[in-house]
CSV table of N, CA and C in Angstrom, one decimal:
chain,number,residue,atom,x,y,z
A,1,UNK,N,0.6,19.2,-104.5
A,1,UNK,CA,0.6,19.3,-103.0
A,1,UNK,C,-0.7,20.4,-102.8
A,2,UNK,N,-1.0,20.3,-102.2
A,2,UNK,CA,-2.5,21.5,-101.7
A,2,UNK,C,-2.1,22.7,-101.0
A,3,UNK,N,-3.2,23.8,-101.2
A,3,UNK,CA,-2.4,24.9,-101.2
A,3,UNK,C,-2.2,25.1,-99.5
A,4,UNK,N,-2.8,24.2,-98.6
A,4,UNK,CA,-2.6,24.2,-97.4
A,4,UNK,C,-1.4,23.8,-97.1
A,5,UNK,N,-1.3,22.8,-97.7
A,5,UNK,CA,0.4,21.9,-97.0
A,5,UNK,C,1.5,22.8,-98.1
A,6,UNK,N,1.4,23.6,-98.9
A,6,UNK,CA,2.3,24.8,-99.3
A,6,UNK,C,2.8,25.7,-98.6
A,7,UNK,N,1.4,26.2,-98.1
A,7,UNK,CA,1.2,27.4,-96.7
A,7,UNK,C,2.1,26.8,-95.5
A,8,UNK,N,1.6,25.6,-95.1
A,8,UNK,CA,2.5,25.0,-94.0
A,8,UNK,C,4.1,24.9,-94.3
A,9,UNK,N,4.4,24.3,-95.4
A,9,UNK,CA,5.7,24.5,-96.2
A,9,UNK,C,6.6,25.7,-95.9
A,10,UNK,N,5.8,26.4,-96.5
A,10,UNK,CA,6.5,28.1,-96.6
A,10,UNK,C,6.8,28.3,-94.8
A,11,UNK,N,5.8,28.5,-94.2
A,11,UNK,CA,6.2,28.5,-93.3
A,11,UNK,C,6.8,28.2,-92.1
A,12,UNK,N,7.7,26.5,-92.6
A,12,UNK,CA,8.3,25.7,-91.6
A,12,UNK,C,9.7,26.2,-92.5
A,13,UNK,N,9.9,26.3,-93.6
A,13,UNK,CA,10.8,27.2,-94.4
A,13,UNK,C,11.5,28.0,-93.8
A,14,UNK,N,10.8,29.0,-93.8
A,14,UNK,CA,11.0,30.6,-93.2
A,14,UNK,C,11.8,30.4,-92.1
A,15,UNK,N,11.7,29.3,-90.8
A,15,UNK,CA,11.8,29.3,-89.7
A,15,UNK,C,13.3,28.8,-89.6
A,16,UNK,N,13.3,27.3,-90.9
A,16,UNK,CA,14.3,26.8,-90.5
A,16,UNK,C,15.5,27.4,-91.4
A,17,UNK,N,15.4,27.5,-92.6
A,17,UNK,CA,16.6,28.0,-93.7
A,17,UNK,C,17.3,29.5,-92.8
A,18,UNK,N,16.6,30.2,-92.3
A,18,UNK,CA,17.9,31.2,-91.5
A,18,UNK,C,18.8,30.8,-90.5
A,19,UNK,N,18.6,29.9,-90.0
A,19,UNK,CA,19.5,29.1,-88.9
A,19,UNK,C,21.1,28.3,-89.7
A,20,UNK,N,20.5,28.3,-90.8
A,20,UNK,CA,21.8,27.6,-91.5
A,20,UNK,C,22.5,28.2,-92.3
A,21,UNK,N,23.0,29.5,-92.1
A,21,UNK,CA,24.3,30.4,-92.4
A,21,UNK,C,25.4,30.1,-92.2
A,22,UNK,N,25.9,30.5,-93.1
A,22,UNK,CA,27.8,29.9,-93.1
A,22,UNK,C,27.9,28.9,-93.8
A,23,UNK,N,26.8,28.4,-94.5
A,23,UNK,CA,27.2,27.1,-95.7
A,23,UNK,C,27.8,27.7,-96.9
A,24,UNK,N,28.4,26.6,-97.9
A,24,UNK,CA,29.0,26.9,-99.0
A,24,UNK,C,27.5,26.7,-100.0
A,25,UNK,N,27.6,27.7,-101.1
A,25,UNK,CA,26.4,27.6,-102.1
A,25,UNK,C,25.8,25.9,-102.4
A,26,UNK,N,27.2,25.1,-102.8
A,26,UNK,CA,26.9,23.9,-103.1
A,26,UNK,C,26.0,23.2,-101.8
A,27,UNK,N,26.7,22.9,-100.6
A,27,UNK,CA,26.2,22.6,-99.7
A,27,UNK,C,24.7,23.3,-99.0
A,28,UNK,N,24.6,25.0,-99.2
A,28,UNK,CA,23.3,25.2,-99.0
A,28,UNK,C,22.4,24.4,-99.7
A,29,UNK,N,22.6,24.4,-101.3
A,29,UNK,CA,21.5,24.0,-102.0
A,29,UNK,C,21.5,22.5,-101.5
A,30,UNK,N,22.2,21.6,-101.4
A,30,UNK,CA,21.7,20.2,-100.6
A,30,UNK,C,20.8,20.2,-99.3
A,31,UNK,N,21.2,21.0,-98.5
A,31,UNK,CA,20.5,21.2,-97.4
A,31,UNK,C,18.7,21.6,-97.6
A,32,UNK,N,19.0,22.7,-98.7
A,32,UNK,CA,17.9,23.0,-99.0
A,32,UNK,C,16.7,22.0,-99.8
A,33,UNK,N,17.4,21.3,-100.4
A,33,UNK,CA,16.8,20.3,-101.1
A,33,UNK,C,16.0,19.2,-100.0
A,34,UNK,N,16.6,19.0,-99.5
A,34,UNK,CA,16.6,17.9,-98.3
A,34,UNK,C,15.7,18.4,-97.3
A,35,UNK,N,15.8,19.6,-96.8
A,35,UNK,CA,14.8,20.0,-96.3
A,35,UNK,C,13.4,20.3,-96.6
A,36,UNK,N,13.7,20.4,-98.0
A,36,UNK,CA,12.2,20.9,-98.6
A,36,UNK,C,11.4,19.6,-98.7
A,37,UNK,N,12.2,18.3,-99.0
A,37,UNK,CA,11.9,17.2,-99.1
A,37,UNK,C,11.1,16.9,-97.7
A,38,UNK,N,12.0,17.2,-96.7
A,38,UNK,CA,11.2,16.8,-95.2
A,38,UNK,C,10.0,17.6,-94.9
A,39,UNK,N,10.3,18.7,-95.1
A,39,UNK,CA,9.0,19.8,-94.8
A,39,UNK,C,7.6,19.3,-95.6
A,40,UNK,N,8.0,19.1,-96.5
A,40,UNK,CA,6.9,18.7,-97.4
A,40,UNK,C,6.1,17.1,-96.9
A,41,UNK,N,7.3,16.2,-96.3
A,41,UNK,CA,7.0,14.8,-95.6
A,41,UNK,C,6.1,15.3,-94.0
A,42,UNK,N,6.4,16.2,-93.5
A,42,UNK,CA,5.9,16.6,-92.3
A,42,UNK,C,4.7,17.2,-92.8
A,43,UNK,N,4.5,18.0,-94.0
A,43,UNK,CA,3.4,18.8,-94.0
A,43,UNK,C,2.2,18.0,-94.7
A,44,UNK,N,2.7,16.8,-95.4
A,44,UNK,CA,1.5,15.4,-95.9
A,44,UNK,C,1.1,14.8,-94.5
A,45,UNK,N,2.2,14.6,-93.4
A,45,UNK,CA,1.8,13.7,-92.4
A,45,UNK,C,1.0,14.4,-91.5
A,46,UNK,N,0.8,15.9,-91.5
A,46,UNK,CA,0.3,16.8,-90.5
A,46,UNK,C,-1.2,16.8,-91.2
A,47,UNK,N,-1.2,17.4,-92.4
A,47,UNK,CA,-2.4,17.1,-93.0
A,47,UNK,C,-3.2,15.5,-92.6
A,48,UNK,N,-2.4,14.5,-92.8
A,48,UNK,CA,-3.0,13.4,-92.7
A,48,UNK,C,-4.1,13.1,-91.5
A,49,UNK,N,-2.9,13.7,-90.3
A,49,UNK,CA,-3.0,13.5,-88.9
A,49,UNK,C,-4.6,13.8,-88.4
A,50,UNK,N,-4.5,15.4,-89.4
A,50,UNK,CA,-5.5,16.4,-89.3
A,50,UNK,C,-7.0,15.5,-89.7
A,51,UNK,N,-6.4,14.8,-91.1
A,51,UNK,CA,-8.0,14.1,-91.8
A,51,UNK,C,-8.6,13.3,-90.6
A,52,UNK,N,-7.5,12.3,-90.4
A,52,UNK,CA,-8.0,11.1,-89.4
A,52,UNK,C,-8.4,11.5,-88.2
A,53,UNK,N,-8.1,12.6,-87.2
A,53,UNK,CA,-8.7,13.2,-86.1
A,53,UNK,C,-10.1,13.9,-86.5
A,54,UNK,N,-10.5,14.3,-87.6
A,54,UNK,CA,-11.7,14.3,-88.5
A,54,UNK,C,-12.5,13.2,-88.2
A,55,UNK,N,-12.1,12.4,-88.8
A,55,UNK,CA,-12.8,11.0,-89.1
A,55,UNK,C,-13.3,10.6,-87.8
A,56,UNK,N,-12.1,10.6,-86.9
A,56,UNK,CA,-12.4,9.7,-85.6
A,56,UNK,C,-13.7,10.6,-84.7
A,57,UNK,N,-13.6,11.5,-85.1
A,57,UNK,CA,-14.6,12.6,-84.4
A,57,UNK,C,-15.7,12.5,-85.3
A,58,UNK,N,-15.7,12.3,-86.2
A,58,UNK,CA,-17.2,12.0,-86.9
A,58,UNK,C,-17.8,10.7,-86.7
A,59,UNK,N,-16.8,10.0,-86.6
A,59,UNK,CA,-17.2,8.3,-85.8
A,59,UNK,C,-18.0,8.4,-84.3
A,60,UNK,N,-17.2,9.3,-83.3
A,60,UNK,CA,-17.7,9.3,-82.2
A,60,UNK,C,-19.0,10.2,-82.2
A,61,UNK,N,-19.5,10.9,-82.7
A,61,UNK,CA,-20.3,11.8,-83.0
A,61,UNK,C,-21.4,11.0,-83.4
A,62,UNK,N,-21.4,10.0,-84.9
A,62,UNK,CA,-22.1,8.9,-85.0
A,62,UNK,C,-22.5,8.0,-84.2
A,63,UNK,N,-21.3,7.4,-83.3
A,63,UNK,CA,-21.8,6.4,-82.3
A,63,UNK,C,-22.8,6.7,-81.1
A,64,UNK,N,-22.0,8.1,-80.8
A,64,UNK,CA,-22.9,8.8,-79.7
A,64,UNK,C,-24.8,9.1,-80.4
A,65,UNK,N,-25.1,9.4,-81.4
A,65,UNK,CA,-26.2,10.0,-82.2
A,65,UNK,C,-26.7,8.1,-82.1
A,66,UNK,N,-26.1,7.3,-82.5
A,66,UNK,CA,-26.8,5.7,-82.8
A,66,UNK,C,-27.1,5.1,-80.9
A,67,UNK,N,-26.3,5.5,-79.8
A,67,UNK,CA,-26.8,5.5,-78.5
A,67,UNK,C,-27.7,6.0,-78.3
A,68,UNK,N,-27.8,7.1,-78.8
A,68,UNK,CA,-28.8,7.9,-78.0
A,68,UNK,C,-30.1,7.4,-78.7
A,69,UNK,N,-30.2,7.2,-79.9
A,69,UNK,CA,-31.4,6.0,-81.2
A,69,UNK,C,-31.9,5.3,-79.9
A,70,UNK,N,-30.8,4.1,-80.0
A,70,UNK,CA,-30.8,3.0,-79.1
A,70,UNK,C,-31.8,3.4,-77.7
A,71,UNK,N,-31.1,4.4,-76.6
A,71,UNK,CA,-32.2,4.3,-75.7
A,71,UNK,C,-33.3,5.2,-75.7
A,72,UNK,N,-33.4,6.0,-76.6
A,72,UNK,CA,-35.0,6.9,-76.8
A,72,UNK,C,-36.0,5.4,-77.4
A,73,UNK,N,-35.2,4.5,-78.3
A,73,UNK,CA,-36.0,3.5,-78.5
A,73,UNK,C,-36.4,2.6,-77.8
A,74,UNK,N,-35.4,2.5,-76.5
A,74,UNK,CA,-35.8,1.6,-75.3
A,74,UNK,C,-36.9,2.0,-74.2
A,75,UNK,N,-36.4,3.3,-74.2
A,75,UNK,CA,-37.7,4.2,-73.6
A,75,UNK,C,-38.7,3.7,-74.0
A,76,UNK,N,-38.8,4.4,-75.5
A,76,UNK,CA,-40.6,4.1,-75.9
A,76,UNK,C,-40.8,2.6,-75.9
A,77,UNK,N,-40.3,1.5,-76.1
A,77,UNK,CA,-40.7,0.2,-76.2
A,77,UNK,C,-41.3,0.4,-74.3
A,78,UNK,N,-40.5,0.4,-73.3
A,78,UNK,CA,-41.0,0.5,-71.8
A,78,UNK,C,-42.3,1.4,-71.6
A,79,UNK,N,-42.3,2.8,-72.3
A,79,UNK,CA,-43.6,3.2,-72.1
A,79,UNK,C,-44.6,2.7,-73.0
A,80,UNK,N,-44.4,2.3,-74.3
A,80,UNK,CA,-45.0,1.2,-74.5
A,80,UNK,C,-45.8,0.0,-73.6
A,81,UNK,N,-45.0,-0.5,-73.3
A,81,UNK,CA,-45.5,-1.8,-72.2
A,81,UNK,C,-46.0,-1.4,-71.4
A,82,UNK,N,-45.4,-0.2,-70.5
A,82,UNK,CA,-46.4,0.5,-69.4
A,82,UNK,C,-47.6,0.8,-69.7
A,83,UNK,N,-48.0,1.4,-71.1
A,83,UNK,CA,-49.0,1.8,-71.3
A,83,UNK,C,-50.4,0.7,-71.6
A,84,UNK,N,-49.4,-0.7,-72.0
A,84,UNK,CA,-50.3,-1.8,-72.7
A,84,UNK,C,-50.9,-2.2,-71.1
A,85,UNK,N,-49.8,-2.3,-70.1
A,85,UNK,CA,-50.1,-2.4,-68.4
A,85,UNK,C,-51.4,-2.1,-67.9
A,86,UNK,N,-51.1,-0.7,-68.3
A,86,UNK,CA,-52.5,0.4,-67.4
A,86,UNK,C,-53.8,0.1,-68.6
A,87,UNK,N,-53.5,0.0,-70.2
A,87,UNK,CA,-55.0,-0.4,-70.8
A,87,UNK,C,-55.7,-1.9,-70.0
A,88,UNK,N,-54.4,-2.6,-70.5
A,88,UNK,CA,-55.3,-3.9,-69.5
A,88,UNK,C,-55.8,-3.9,-68.0
A,89,UNK,N,-55.2,-3.3,-67.1
A,89,UNK,CA,-55.6,-3.1,-65.8
A,89,UNK,C,-56.9,-2.1,-66.1
A,90,UNK,N,-56.8,-1.1,-66.6
A,90,UNK,CA,-58.5,-0.4,-67.0
A,90,UNK,C,-59.0,-1.4,-67.5
A,91,UNK,N,-59.0,-2.1,-68.5
A,91,UNK,CA,-60.3,-2.9,-68.9
A,91,UNK,C,-60.6,-4.0,-68.2
A,92,UNK,N,-59.7,-4.6,-67.6
A,92,UNK,CA,-60.3,-5.5,-66.5
A,92,UNK,C,-61.0,-5.3,-65.2
A,93,UNK,N,-60.9,-3.5,-64.5
A,93,UNK,CA,-61.4,-3.0,-63.9
A,93,UNK,C,-62.8,-2.7,-64.1
A,94,UNK,N,-62.9,-2.3,-65.7
A,94,UNK,CA,-64.1,-1.8,-66.1
A,94,UNK,C,-65.2,-2.9,-66.3
A,95,UNK,N,-64.3,-4.3,-66.3
A,95,UNK,CA,-65.1,-5.4,-66.8
A,95,UNK,C,-65.3,-6.1,-65.2
A,96,UNK,N,-64.6,-5.7,-64.2
A,96,UNK,CA,-65.3,-6.1,-62.6
A,96,UNK,C,-66.4,-5.4,-62.3
A,97,UNK,N,-66.1,-4.3,-62.8
A,97,UNK,CA,-67.2,-3.2,-62.2
A,97,UNK,C,-68.7,-3.1,-62.9
A,98,UNK,N,-68.4,-3.7,-64.6
A,98,UNK,CA,-69.9,-4.1,-64.8
A,98,UNK,C,-70.8,-5.7,-64.3
A,99,UNK,N,-69.6,-6.2,-63.8
A,99,UNK,CA,-70.4,-7.7,-63.3
A,99,UNK,C,-70.8,-7.2,-61.9
A,100,UNK,N,-70.1,-6.4,-61.1
A,100,UNK,CA,-70.6,-6.2,-59.3
A,100,UNK,C,-72.1,-6.0,-59.7
A,101,UNK,N,-72.3,-5.1,-60.1
A,101,UNK,CA,-73.9,-4.7,-60.1
A,101,UNK,C,-75.0,-5.8,-60.7
A,102,UNK,N,-74.7,-6.4,-61.9
A,102,UNK,CA,-75.4,-7.5,-62.1
A,102,UNK,C,-75.4,-8.6,-61.2
A,103,UNK,N,-74.4,-9.1,-60.4
A,103,UNK,CA,-74.9,-10.4,-59.6
A,103,UNK,C,-75.7,-9.7,-58.5
A,104,UNK,N,-75.4,-8.7,-57.5
A,104,UNK,CA,-76.7,-8.2,-56.5
A,104,UNK,C,-77.8,-8.0,-57.0
A,105,UNK,N,-78.1,-8.2,-58.2
A,105,UNK,CA,-79.7,-7.4,-57.9
A,105,UNK,C,-80.6,-8.6,-58.6
A,106,UNK,N,-80.4,-9.6,-59.0
A,106,UNK,CA,-81.1,-10.9,-59.0
A,106,UNK,C,-81.7,-11.3,-57.6
A,107,UNK,N,-81.1,-11.5,-56.6
A,107,UNK,CA,-81.2,-12.1,-55.3
A,107,UNK,C,-81.7,-11.2,-54.6
A,108,UNK,N,-81.8,-9.7,-54.4
A,108,UNK,CA,-82.3,-8.8,-54.0
A,108,UNK,C,-84.3,-9.4,-53.5
A,109,UNK,N,-84.2,-9.1,-52.4
A,109,UNK,CA,-86.0,-9.2,-51.7
A,109,UNK,C,-86.5,-8.0,-51.4
A,110,UNK,N,-87.3,-7.8,-51.2
A,110,UNK,CA,-88.3,-6.7,-50.8
A,110,UNK,C,-87.8,-6.2,-49.3
A,111,UNK,N,-87.4,-5.1,-48.7
A,111,UNK,CA,-86.9,-5.3,-47.0
A,111,UNK,C,-88.1,-5.0,-46.3
A,112,UNK,N,-87.9,-5.8,-45.4
A,112,UNK,CA,-89.2,-5.6,-44.0
A,112,UNK,C,-88.9,-4.4,-43.2
A,113,UNK,N,-90.2,-3.7,-43.5
A,113,UNK,CA,-90.0,-2.7,-42.5
A,113,UNK,C,-91.0,-2.8,-41.5
A,114,UNK,N,-90.2,-3.1,-40.2
A,114,UNK,CA,-90.9,-3.1,-38.7
A,114,UNK,C,-91.5,-2.0,-38.4
A,115,UNK,N,-92.7,-2.1,-37.5
A,115,UNK,CA,-93.4,-1.0,-37.0
A,115,UNK,C,-92.1,-0.5,-36.0
A,116,UNK,N,-92.1,0.9,-35.1
A,116,UNK,CA,-91.4,0.9,-34.0
A,116,UNK,C,-92.0,0.7,-32.6
A,117,UNK,N,-91.3,-0.1,-31.9
A,117,UNK,CA,-92.2,-0.4,-30.6
A,117,UNK,C,-92.5,0.7,-30.1
A,118,UNK,N,-93.4,0.2,-29.0
A,118,UNK,CA,-94.0,0.9,-28.1
A,118,UNK,C,-93.1,1.2,-27.0
A,119,UNK,N,-92.9,2.5,-26.9
A,119,UNK,CA,-91.9,2.4,-25.7
A,119,UNK,C,-92.6,2.2,-24.0
A,120,UNK,N,-92.1,1.4,-23.5
A,120,UNK,CA,-92.3,0.9,-21.8
A,120,UNK,C,-92.3,2.2,-20.9
A,121,UNK,N,-93.0,1.7,-20.2
A,121,UNK,CA,-93.3,3.2,-18.9
A,121,UNK,C,-92.0,2.4,-18.0
A,122,UNK,N,-90.8,2.9,-17.1
A,122,UNK,CA,-90.3,2.4,-16.5
A,122,UNK,C,-90.7,2.5,-15.0
A,123,UNK,N,-90.3,1.5,-13.8
A,123,UNK,CA,-91.0,1.4,-12.5
A,123,UNK,C,-89.7,2.4,-12.0
A,124,UNK,N,-89.9,3.5,-11.0
A,124,UNK,CA,-89.7,4.1,-10.3
A,124,UNK,C,-88.4,3.2,-9.3
A,125,UNK,N,-87.2,3.5,-8.9
A,125,UNK,CA,-86.3,2.8,-8.4
A,125,UNK,C,-86.6,3.3,-6.6
A,126,UNK,N,-86.4,1.8,-6.2
A,126,UNK,CA,-86.5,2.1,-4.7
A,126,UNK,C,-85.0,2.2,-4.1
A,127,UNK,N,-85.3,3.1,-3.5
A,127,UNK,CA,-84.0,2.8,-2.5
A,127,UNK,C,-84.0,2.2,-1.2
A,128,UNK,N,-82.8,1.4,-0.9
A,128,UNK,CA,-83.0,0.9,0.0
A,128,UNK,C,-81.9,1.2,1.3
């Protein structure tokens, strides 16, 4: 039995045995023997349940860590996908920008400058 179980057993014995006053020595020994067995059994079960709880907590913590990792990976993939879209859009925009100046440059003709027209003299209005 481990040291923790022994301490627990002693605590339980001290709580239970004083309440069994008035028994003969033979019966008291029987009760004491049965009590120690029962208390040892309870202590073992208690230790086992505590160990199971610790395992369950560890599993829950591990599961939460896995879920967080999956979520972060999913976010990383999403950001990478958006980055690819942005890069593709920038590349497309730069290609379009390169094509626009080249197309209008070939058909340009020299601009025709017209001389300003001479101002005409106006005739005065006649009132009727």
